Protein backbone atom coordinates (compact mmCIF):
# COMPACT_ATOMS: atom_id res chain seq x y z
CA UNK A 1 0.00 0.00 0.00
CA UNK A 2 1.47 3.33 -1.03
CA UNK A 3 1.05 6.45 1.08
CA UNK A 4 1.47 9.76 -0.62
CA UNK A 5 4.21 12.07 0.66
CA UNK A 6 1.75 14.63 2.11
CA UNK A 7 -0.14 12.05 4.18
CA UNK A 8 3.16 10.61 5.43
CA UNK A 9 4.39 14.04 6.52
CA UNK A 10 1.13 14.74 8.38
CA UNK A 11 1.36 11.39 10.19
CA UNK A 12 5.02 12.00 10.98
CA UNK A 13 4.22 15.49 12.33
CA UNK A 14 1.46 14.13 14.58
CA UNK A 15 3.76 11.41 15.90
CA UNK A 16 6.71 13.75 16.53
CA UNK A 17 4.57 16.51 18.05
CA UNK A 18 3.67 14.30 20.99
CA UNK A 19 0.26 13.05 20.00
CA UNK A 20 -0.73 10.54 22.66
CA UNK A 21 2.31 11.11 24.88
CA UNK A 22 2.83 12.66 28.29
CA UNK A 23 5.54 15.05 29.40
CA UNK A 24 7.13 12.92 32.14
CA UNK A 25 8.46 9.40 31.63
CA UNK A 26 6.83 6.98 29.27
CA UNK A 27 3.47 5.26 29.31
CA UNK A 28 4.12 1.53 29.74
CA UNK A 29 0.97 0.42 27.94
CA UNK A 30 0.86 -1.77 24.88
CA UNK A 31 -0.81 -0.25 21.86
CA UNK A 32 -4.14 -2.08 22.29
CA UNK A 33 -4.38 -0.97 25.95
CA UNK A 34 -3.93 2.68 25.00
CA UNK A 35 -6.66 2.42 22.39
CA UNK A 36 -9.04 1.02 25.01
CA UNK A 37 -8.19 3.66 27.63
CA UNK A 38 -9.41 7.24 27.58
CA UNK A 39 -6.76 9.83 26.81
CA UNK A 40 -5.49 12.02 29.60
CA UNK A 41 -4.52 15.58 28.70
CA UNK A 42 -0.75 15.87 29.09
CA UNK A 43 -0.59 19.64 29.23
CA UNK A 44 -3.63 20.56 31.28
CA UNK A 45 -3.78 20.77 35.05
CA UNK A 46 -4.85 17.48 36.63
CA UNK A 47 -8.45 17.22 37.67
CA UNK A 48 -9.48 15.55 40.89
CA UNK A 49 -12.74 14.24 39.45
CA UNK A 50 -11.81 10.61 38.91
CA UNK A 51 -15.13 9.70 37.30
CA UNK A 52 -13.68 10.58 33.89
CA UNK A 53 -10.44 8.65 34.25
CA UNK A 54 -9.88 4.99 33.57
CA UNK A 55 -9.78 2.48 36.39
CA UNK A 56 -6.71 0.51 35.47
CA UNK A 57 -7.60 -2.29 37.89
CA UNK A 58 -10.61 -3.15 35.70
CA UNK A 59 -8.38 -3.85 32.71
CA UNK A 60 -5.13 -5.25 34.14
CA UNK A 61 -4.07 -7.39 37.08
CA UNK A 62 -1.81 -6.81 40.06
CA UNK A 63 1.23 -8.30 38.30
CA UNK A 64 0.86 -5.80 35.44
CA UNK A 65 0.40 -2.92 37.89
CA UNK A 66 3.59 -4.10 39.59
CA UNK A 67 5.41 -4.08 36.22
CA UNK A 68 4.28 -0.49 35.59
CA UNK A 69 5.41 0.54 39.08
CA UNK A 70 8.79 -1.10 38.44
CA UNK A 71 9.03 0.89 35.21
CA UNK A 72 8.26 4.08 37.16
CA UNK A 73 11.02 3.12 39.58
CA UNK A 74 13.53 2.58 36.77
CA UNK A 75 12.58 5.92 35.19
CA UNK A 76 12.76 7.89 38.46
CA UNK A 77 15.28 5.97 40.63
CA UNK A 78 17.52 8.34 42.56
CA UNK A 79 15.79 11.56 41.48
CA UNK A 80 16.31 13.81 44.53
CA UNK A 81 13.57 14.88 46.89
CA UNK A 82 12.60 18.53 46.51
CA UNK A 83 9.70 19.99 48.49
CA UNK A 84 7.27 21.35 45.90
CA UNK A 85 9.23 19.72 43.05
CA UNK A 86 7.45 17.78 40.33
CA UNK A 87 10.02 16.87 37.69
CA UNK A 88 13.36 15.12 37.11
CA UNK A 89 15.24 18.00 38.81
CA UNK A 90 13.57 17.09 42.10
CA UNK A 91 10.20 15.82 43.29
CA UNK A 92 8.32 15.56 46.55
CA UNK A 93 6.45 12.47 47.72
CA UNK A 94 2.91 13.53 46.81
CA UNK A 95 3.94 14.89 43.39
CA UNK A 96 5.73 11.60 42.74
CA UNK A 97 2.53 9.69 43.55
CA UNK A 98 0.64 11.99 41.20
CA UNK A 99 3.18 11.31 38.42
CA UNK A 100 3.14 7.55 39.01
CA UNK A 101 -0.65 7.34 38.96
CA UNK A 102 -1.17 9.69 36.01
CA UNK A 103 1.71 8.66 33.76
CA UNK A 104 1.97 4.95 34.53
CA UNK A 105 -1.49 3.92 35.77
CA UNK A 106 -3.66 6.49 33.91
CA UNK A 107 -5.41 7.59 37.09
CA UNK A 108 -5.56 11.22 38.20
CA UNK A 109 -5.17 11.73 41.93
CA UNK A 110 -5.00 14.92 44.05
CA UNK A 111 -1.70 16.83 44.46
CA UNK A 112 -1.03 17.01 48.18
CA UNK A 113 -0.47 14.22 50.69
CA UNK A 114 -3.44 15.33 52.80
CA UNK A 115 -5.73 15.45 49.76
CA UNK A 116 -4.49 12.00 48.70
CA UNK A 117 -5.17 10.75 52.24
CA UNK A 118 -8.83 11.70 51.75
CA UNK A 119 -9.17 10.17 48.27
CA UNK A 120 -9.89 6.57 47.36
CA UNK A 121 -11.08 3.97 49.86
CA UNK A 122 -9.58 3.37 53.28
CA UNK A 123 -8.18 -0.13 53.83
CA UNK A 124 -6.56 -1.95 56.73
CA UNK A 125 -2.78 -2.26 56.78
CA UNK A 126 -2.93 -6.05 56.45
CA UNK A 127 -5.13 -5.68 53.34
CA UNK A 128 -2.68 -3.57 51.31
CA UNK A 129 -1.76 -4.78 47.86
CA UNK A 130 0.11 -3.58 44.81
CA UNK A 131 -1.02 -0.07 43.83
CA UNK A 132 -2.34 1.00 47.24
CA UNK A 133 -1.11 4.26 48.74
CA UNK A 134 0.46 4.11 52.20
CA UNK A 135 0.71 7.16 54.45
CA UNK A 136 3.00 8.04 57.31
CA UNK A 137 2.95 10.78 59.96
CA UNK A 138 6.60 11.82 60.03
CA UNK A 139 6.36 14.88 62.29
CA UNK A 140 3.94 17.16 64.11
CA UNK A 141 2.58 18.54 60.86
CA UNK A 142 4.39 16.49 58.23
CA UNK A 143 3.20 13.48 56.29
CA UNK A 144 4.69 11.11 53.73
CA UNK A 145 3.15 8.91 51.03
CA UNK A 146 4.26 5.98 48.90
CA UNK A 147 2.70 3.29 46.70
CA UNK A 148 2.86 -0.43 47.45
CA UNK A 149 4.72 -2.41 44.76
CA UNK A 150 4.00 -5.73 46.48
CA UNK A 151 2.75 -6.84 49.92
CA UNK A 152 5.99 -5.80 51.67
CA UNK A 153 7.58 -2.90 49.77
CA UNK A 154 6.58 0.55 48.63
CA UNK A 155 7.92 3.07 46.11
CA UNK A 156 8.33 6.67 47.25
CA UNK A 157 10.36 9.86 47.06
CA UNK A 158 12.50 9.68 50.19
CA UNK A 159 13.56 13.00 51.70
CA UNK A 160 17.10 11.67 52.25
CA UNK A 161 17.69 9.27 49.32
CA UNK A 162 15.35 10.42 46.57
CA UNK A 163 13.10 8.01 44.69
CA UNK A 164 13.56 4.53 46.08
CA UNK A 165 11.87 1.35 47.27
CA UNK A 166 11.57 0.72 51.02
CA UNK A 167 10.26 -2.08 53.20
CA UNK A 168 7.00 -1.30 54.98
CA UNK A 169 8.22 -3.38 57.95
CA UNK A 170 11.32 -1.22 58.50
CA UNK A 171 11.15 0.09 62.09
CA UNK A 172 10.92 3.75 60.98
CA UNK A 173 8.03 3.13 58.58
CA UNK A 174 6.37 0.76 61.04
CA UNK A 175 6.47 3.40 63.78
CA UNK A 176 5.23 6.27 61.59
CA UNK A 177 2.59 4.31 59.61
CA UNK A 178 -0.72 6.19 59.48
CA UNK A 179 -3.11 4.72 56.89
CA UNK A 180 -3.58 3.05 53.53
CA UNK A 181 -5.90 4.03 50.68
CA UNK A 182 -6.97 2.11 47.60
CA UNK A 183 -7.05 4.29 44.48
CA UNK A 184 -7.38 1.60 41.81
mmCIF file of N, CA and C in Angstrom, residues 52-132:
data_model
loop_
_atom_site.group_PDB
_atom_site.id
_atom_site.type_symbol
_atom_site.label_atom_id
_atom_site.label_comp_id
_atom_site.label_asym_id
_atom_site.label_seq_id
_atom_site.Cartn_x
_atom_site.Cartn_y
_atom_site.Cartn_z
ATOM 1 N N UNK A 52 -13.975 10.550 35.310
ATOM 2 C CA UNK A 52 -13.678 10.583 33.886
ATOM 3 C C UNK A 52 -12.388 9.856 33.534
ATOM 4 N N UNK A 53 -11.686 9.348 34.529
ATOM 5 C CA UNK A 53 -10.440 8.650 34.250
ATOM 6 C C UNK A 53 -10.673 7.159 34.241
ATOM 7 N N UNK A 54 -9.753 6.432 33.627
ATOM 8 C CA UNK A 54 -9.884 4.988 33.569
ATOM 9 C C UNK A 54 -9.548 4.388 34.912
ATOM 10 N N UNK A 55 -10.127 3.249 35.201
ATOM 11 C CA UNK A 55 -9.778 2.483 36.388
ATOM 12 C C UNK A 55 -8.946 1.317 35.898
ATOM 13 N N UNK A 56 -7.637 1.470 36.019
ATOM 14 C CA UNK A 56 -6.712 0.506 35.466
ATOM 15 C C UNK A 56 -6.927 -0.890 36.039
ATOM 16 N N UNK A 57 -7.425 -0.982 37.279
ATOM 17 C CA UNK A 57 -7.605 -2.295 37.891
ATOM 18 C C UNK A 57 -8.703 -3.095 37.208
ATOM 19 N N UNK A 58 -9.579 -2.426 36.440
ATOM 20 C CA UNK A 58 -10.610 -3.149 35.702
ATOM 21 C C UNK A 58 -10.061 -3.794 34.441
ATOM 22 N N UNK A 59 -8.898 -3.343 33.980
ATOM 23 C CA UNK A 59 -8.384 -3.847 32.712
ATOM 24 C C UNK A 59 -7.099 -4.659 32.848
ATOM 25 N N UNK A 60 -6.374 -4.508 33.957
ATOM 26 C CA UNK A 60 -5.133 -5.250 34.140
ATOM 27 C C UNK A 60 -5.062 -5.799 35.560
ATOM 28 N N UNK A 61 -4.199 -6.765 35.777
ATOM 29 C CA UNK A 61 -4.067 -7.385 37.082
ATOM 30 C C UNK A 61 -2.940 -6.797 37.905
ATOM 31 N N UNK A 62 -2.833 -7.291 39.139
ATOM 32 C CA UNK A 62 -1.812 -6.811 40.064
ATOM 33 C C UNK A 62 -0.399 -6.976 39.509
ATOM 34 N N UNK A 63 -0.132 -8.084 38.816
ATOM 35 C CA UNK A 63 1.226 -8.296 38.300
ATOM 36 C C UNK A 63 1.577 -7.253 37.240
ATOM 37 N N UNK A 64 0.604 -6.844 36.434
ATOM 38 C CA UNK A 64 0.865 -5.805 35.441
ATOM 39 C C UNK A 64 1.027 -4.445 36.110
ATOM 40 N N UNK A 65 0.234 -4.169 37.144
ATOM 41 C CA UNK A 65 0.402 -2.923 37.894
ATOM 42 C C UNK A 65 1.801 -2.890 38.482
ATOM 43 N N UNK A 66 2.246 -4.020 39.019
ATOM 44 C CA UNK A 66 3.590 -4.104 39.587
ATOM 45 C C UNK A 66 4.649 -3.824 38.518
ATOM 46 N N UNK A 67 4.460 -4.349 37.310
ATOM 47 C CA UNK A 67 5.408 -4.075 36.225
ATOM 48 C C UNK A 67 5.464 -2.584 35.912
ATOM 49 N N UNK A 68 4.309 -1.914 35.891
ATOM 50 C CA UNK A 68 4.276 -0.488 35.591
ATOM 51 C C UNK A 68 4.940 0.312 36.706
ATOM 52 N N UNK A 69 4.758 -0.129 37.949
ATOM 53 C CA UNK A 69 5.410 0.540 39.075
ATOM 54 C C UNK A 69 6.914 0.323 39.029
ATOM 55 N N UNK A 70 7.357 -0.843 38.602
ATOM 56 C CA UNK A 70 8.789 -1.099 38.444
ATOM 57 C C UNK A 70 9.361 -0.211 37.339
ATOM 58 N N UNK A 71 8.600 -0.011 36.276
ATOM 59 C CA UNK A 71 9.030 0.890 35.208
ATOM 60 C C UNK A 71 9.155 2.317 35.743
ATOM 61 N N UNK A 72 8.188 2.746 36.545
ATOM 62 C CA UNK A 72 8.260 4.080 37.157
ATOM 63 C C UNK A 72 9.515 4.184 38.016
ATOM 64 N N UNK A 73 9.818 3.128 38.750
ATOM 65 C CA UNK A 73 11.024 3.122 39.579
ATOM 66 C C UNK A 73 12.276 3.250 38.720
ATOM 67 N N UNK A 74 12.352 2.492 37.646
ATOM 68 C CA UNK A 74 13.530 2.579 36.770
ATOM 69 C C UNK A 74 13.665 3.973 36.157
ATOM 70 N N UNK A 75 12.548 4.585 35.789
ATOM 71 C CA UNK A 75 12.575 5.921 35.191
ATOM 72 C C UNK A 75 12.972 7.007 36.203
ATOM 73 N N UNK A 76 12.607 6.836 37.462
ATOM 74 C CA UNK A 76 12.760 7.892 38.460
ATOM 75 C C UNK A 76 13.785 7.581 39.546
ATOM 76 N N UNK A 77 14.359 6.398 39.567
ATOM 77 C CA UNK A 77 15.276 5.974 40.630
ATOM 78 C C UNK A 77 16.351 7.032 40.889
ATOM 79 N N UNK A 78 16.481 7.409 42.166
ATOM 80 C CA UNK A 78 17.524 8.343 42.561
ATOM 81 C C UNK A 78 17.233 9.808 42.333
ATOM 82 N N UNK A 79 16.124 10.143 41.662
ATOM 83 C CA UNK A 79 15.786 11.563 41.485
ATOM 84 C C UNK A 79 15.644 12.160 42.887
ATOM 85 N N UNK A 80 16.318 13.275 43.167
ATOM 86 C CA UNK A 80 16.313 13.805 44.530
ATOM 87 C C UNK A 80 14.956 14.334 44.977
ATOM 88 N N UNK A 81 14.760 14.292 46.276
ATOM 89 C CA UNK A 81 13.566 14.879 46.889
ATOM 90 C C UNK A 81 13.710 16.399 46.859
ATOM 91 N N UNK A 82 12.643 17.073 46.482
ATOM 92 C CA UNK A 82 12.602 18.533 46.508
ATOM 93 C C UNK A 82 11.184 18.939 46.874
ATOM 94 N N UNK A 83 11.022 19.554 48.044
ATOM 95 C CA UNK A 83 9.699 19.988 48.488
ATOM 96 C C UNK A 83 9.097 20.913 47.434
ATOM 97 N N UNK A 84 7.928 20.565 46.939
ATOM 98 C CA UNK A 84 7.266 21.346 45.897
ATOM 99 C C UNK A 84 7.709 20.974 44.496
ATOM 100 N N UNK A 85 8.737 20.128 44.367
ATOM 101 C CA UNK A 85 9.231 19.723 43.051
ATOM 102 C C UNK A 85 8.309 18.724 42.388
ATOM 103 N N UNK A 86 8.336 18.703 41.059
ATOM 104 C CA UNK A 86 7.453 17.782 40.333
ATOM 105 C C UNK A 86 8.062 17.311 39.017
ATOM 106 N N UNK A 87 9.392 17.336 38.919
ATOM 107 C CA UNK A 87 10.024 16.875 37.685
ATOM 108 C C UNK A 87 11.352 16.189 37.997
ATOM 109 N N UNK A 88 12.111 15.870 36.953
ATOM 110 C CA UNK A 88 13.359 15.124 37.110
ATOM 111 C C UNK A 88 14.454 15.911 37.843
ATOM 112 N N UNK A 89 14.272 17.213 38.050
ATOM 113 C CA UNK A 89 15.237 17.999 38.811
ATOM 114 C C UNK A 89 15.052 17.794 40.314
ATOM 115 N N UNK A 90 13.895 17.333 40.705
ATOM 116 C CA UNK A 90 13.565 17.092 42.102
ATOM 117 C C UNK A 90 12.061 16.971 42.248
ATOM 118 N N UNK A 91 11.632 16.091 43.149
ATOM 119 C CA UNK A 91 10.201 15.819 43.293
ATOM 120 C C UNK A 91 9.889 15.503 44.741
ATOM 121 N N UNK A 92 8.713 15.926 45.196
ATOM 122 C CA UNK A 92 8.323 15.555 46.555
ATOM 123 C C UNK A 92 7.430 14.314 46.507
ATOM 124 N N UNK A 93 7.122 13.763 47.672
ATOM 125 C CA UNK A 93 6.450 12.466 47.718
ATOM 126 C C UNK A 93 5.063 12.485 47.084
ATOM 127 N N UNK A 94 4.267 13.516 47.356
ATOM 128 C CA UNK A 94 2.914 13.533 46.805
ATOM 129 C C UNK A 94 2.911 13.809 45.306
ATOM 130 N N UNK A 95 3.829 14.652 44.838
ATOM 131 C CA UNK A 95 3.937 14.886 43.394
ATOM 132 C C UNK A 95 4.386 13.611 42.695
ATOM 133 N N UNK A 96 5.286 12.856 43.332
ATOM 134 C CA UNK A 96 5.726 11.601 42.736
ATOM 135 C C UNK A 96 4.558 10.621 42.612
ATOM 136 N N UNK A 97 3.704 10.569 43.631
ATOM 137 C CA UNK A 97 2.527 9.691 43.546
ATOM 138 C C UNK A 97 1.619 10.145 42.411
ATOM 139 N N UNK A 98 1.465 11.450 42.276
ATOM 140 C CA UNK A 98 0.636 11.988 41.197
ATOM 141 C C UNK A 98 1.207 11.588 39.833
ATOM 142 N N UNK A 99 2.516 11.697 39.667
ATOM 143 C CA UNK A 99 3.179 11.306 38.417
ATOM 144 C C UNK A 99 2.995 9.816 38.162
ATOM 145 N N UNK A 100 3.249 9.008 39.169
ATOM 146 C CA UNK A 100 3.137 7.551 39.010
ATOM 147 C C UNK A 100 1.722 7.173 38.593
ATOM 148 N N UNK A 101 0.727 7.706 39.277
ATOM 149 C CA UNK A 101 -0.648 7.337 38.963
ATOM 150 C C UNK A 101 -1.093 7.879 37.605
ATOM 151 N N UNK A 102 -0.731 9.118 37.280
ATOM 152 C CA UNK A 102 -1.172 9.694 36.007
ATOM 153 C C UNK A 102 -0.415 9.101 34.824
ATOM 154 N N UNK A 103 0.910 9.052 34.911
ATOM 155 C CA UNK A 103 1.714 8.662 33.757
ATOM 156 C C UNK A 103 1.830 7.150 33.564
ATOM 157 N N UNK A 104 1.749 6.389 34.634
ATOM 158 C CA UNK A 104 1.971 4.950 34.534
ATOM 159 C C UNK A 104 0.705 4.133 34.736
ATOM 160 N N UNK A 105 -0.264 4.665 35.477
ATOM 161 C CA UNK A 105 -1.488 3.915 35.767
ATOM 162 C C UNK A 105 -2.742 4.597 35.220
ATOM 163 N N UNK A 106 -2.561 5.728 34.540
ATOM 164 C CA UNK A 106 -3.657 6.485 33.909
ATOM 165 C C UNK A 106 -4.795 6.791 34.870
ATOM 166 N N UNK A 107 -4.438 7.234 36.054
ATOM 167 C CA UNK A 107 -5.414 7.595 37.085
ATOM 168 C C UNK A 107 -4.994 8.935 37.676
ATOM 169 N N UNK A 108 -5.869 9.908 37.646
ATOM 170 C CA UNK A 108 -5.565 11.218 38.197
ATOM 171 C C UNK A 108 -5.918 11.217 39.679
ATOM 172 N N UNK A 109 -4.948 11.635 40.492
ATOM 173 C CA UNK A 109 -5.170 11.734 41.933
ATOM 174 C C UNK A 109 -4.834 13.154 42.377
ATOM 175 N N UNK A 110 -5.290 13.558 43.565
ATOM 176 C CA UNK A 110 -4.997 14.917 44.049
ATOM 177 C C UNK A 110 -3.502 15.173 44.220
ATOM 178 N N UNK A 111 -3.110 16.426 44.397
ATOM 179 C CA UNK A 111 -1.703 16.827 44.460
ATOM 180 C C UNK A 111 -1.051 16.636 45.824
ATOM 181 N N UNK A 112 -1.710 17.019 46.888
ATOM 182 C CA UNK A 112 -1.034 17.011 48.182
ATOM 183 C C UNK A 112 -1.261 15.705 48.942
ATOM 184 N N UNK A 113 -0.365 15.431 49.877
ATOM 185 C CA UNK A 113 -0.472 14.225 50.688
ATOM 186 C C UNK A 113 -1.793 14.198 51.455
ATOM 187 N N UNK A 114 -2.187 15.306 52.041
ATOM 188 C CA UNK A 114 -3.437 15.325 52.803
ATOM 189 C C UNK A 114 -4.655 15.122 51.908
ATOM 190 N N UNK A 115 -4.624 15.688 50.704
ATOM 191 C CA UNK A 115 -5.727 15.451 49.758
ATOM 192 C C UNK A 115 -5.744 13.989 49.320
ATOM 193 N N UNK A 116 -4.574 13.410 49.084
ATOM 194 C CA UNK A 116 -4.489 11.998 48.701
ATOM 195 C C UNK A 116 -4.992 11.110 49.831
ATOM 196 N N UNK A 117 -4.726 11.511 51.070
ATOM 197 C CA UNK A 117 -5.168 10.752 52.238
ATOM 198 C C UNK A 117 -6.690 10.702 52.341
ATOM 199 N N UNK A 118 -7.360 11.661 51.731
ATOM 200 C CA UNK A 118 -8.827 11.702 51.748
ATOM 201 C C UNK A 118 -9.445 11.060 50.513
ATOM 202 N N UNK A 119 -8.652 10.739 49.512
ATOM 203 C CA UNK A 119 -9.166 10.167 48.266
ATOM 204 C C UNK A 119 -9.217 8.637 48.362
ATOM 205 N N UNK A 120 -9.854 8.029 47.404
ATOM 206 C CA UNK A 120 -9.893 6.574 47.363
ATOM 207 C C UNK A 120 -10.690 5.977 48.514
ATOM 208 N N UNK A 121 -10.388 4.723 48.818
ATOM 209 C CA UNK A 121 -11.085 3.971 49.860
ATOM 210 C C UNK A 121 -10.098 3.548 50.931
ATOM 211 N N UNK A 122 -10.440 3.787 52.186
ATOM 212 C CA UNK A 122 -9.582 3.367 53.280
ATOM 213 C C UNK A 122 -9.534 1.847 53.399
ATOM 214 N N UNK A 123 -8.346 1.318 53.654
ATOM 215 C CA UNK A 123 -8.178 -0.126 53.834
ATOM 216 C C UNK A 123 -7.289 -0.372 55.046
ATOM 217 N N UNK A 124 -7.403 -1.569 55.598
ATOM 218 C CA UNK A 124 -6.557 -1.946 56.730
ATOM 219 C C UNK A 124 -5.148 -2.241 56.239
ATOM 220 N N UNK A 125 -4.190 -2.039 57.119
ATOM 221 C CA UNK A 125 -2.781 -2.259 56.777
ATOM 222 C C UNK A 125 -2.538 -3.679 56.254
ATOM 223 N N UNK A 126 -3.149 -4.666 56.869
ATOM 224 C CA UNK A 126 -2.932 -6.053 56.445
ATOM 225 C C UNK A 126 -3.668 -6.410 55.160
ATOM 226 N N UNK A 127 -4.422 -5.461 54.598
ATOM 227 C CA UNK A 127 -5.132 -5.679 53.338
ATOM 228 C C UNK A 127 -4.456 -4.982 52.158
ATOM 229 N N UNK A 128 -3.328 -4.298 52.401
ATOM 230 C CA UNK A 128 -2.682 -3.567 51.312
ATOM 231 C C UNK A 128 -2.205 -4.516 50.231
ATOM 232 N N UNK A 129 -2.245 -4.017 49.006
ATOM 233 C CA UNK A 129 -1.761 -4.780 47.859
ATOM 234 C C UNK A 129 -1.105 -3.821 46.881
ATOM 235 N N UNK A 130 -0.561 -4.358 45.845
ATOM 236 C CA UNK A 130 0.109 -3.579 44.810
ATOM 237 C C UNK A 130 -0.805 -2.454 44.316
ATOM 238 N N UNK A 131 -0.272 -1.226 44.310
ATOM 239 C CA UNK A 131 -1.017 -0.072 43.828
ATOM 240 C C UNK A 131 -1.692 0.739 44.916
ATOM 241 N N UNK A 132 -1.726 0.242 46.144
ATOM 242 C CA UNK A 132 -2.335 0.998 47.240
ATOM 243 C C UNK A 132 -1.372 2.068 47.754
#
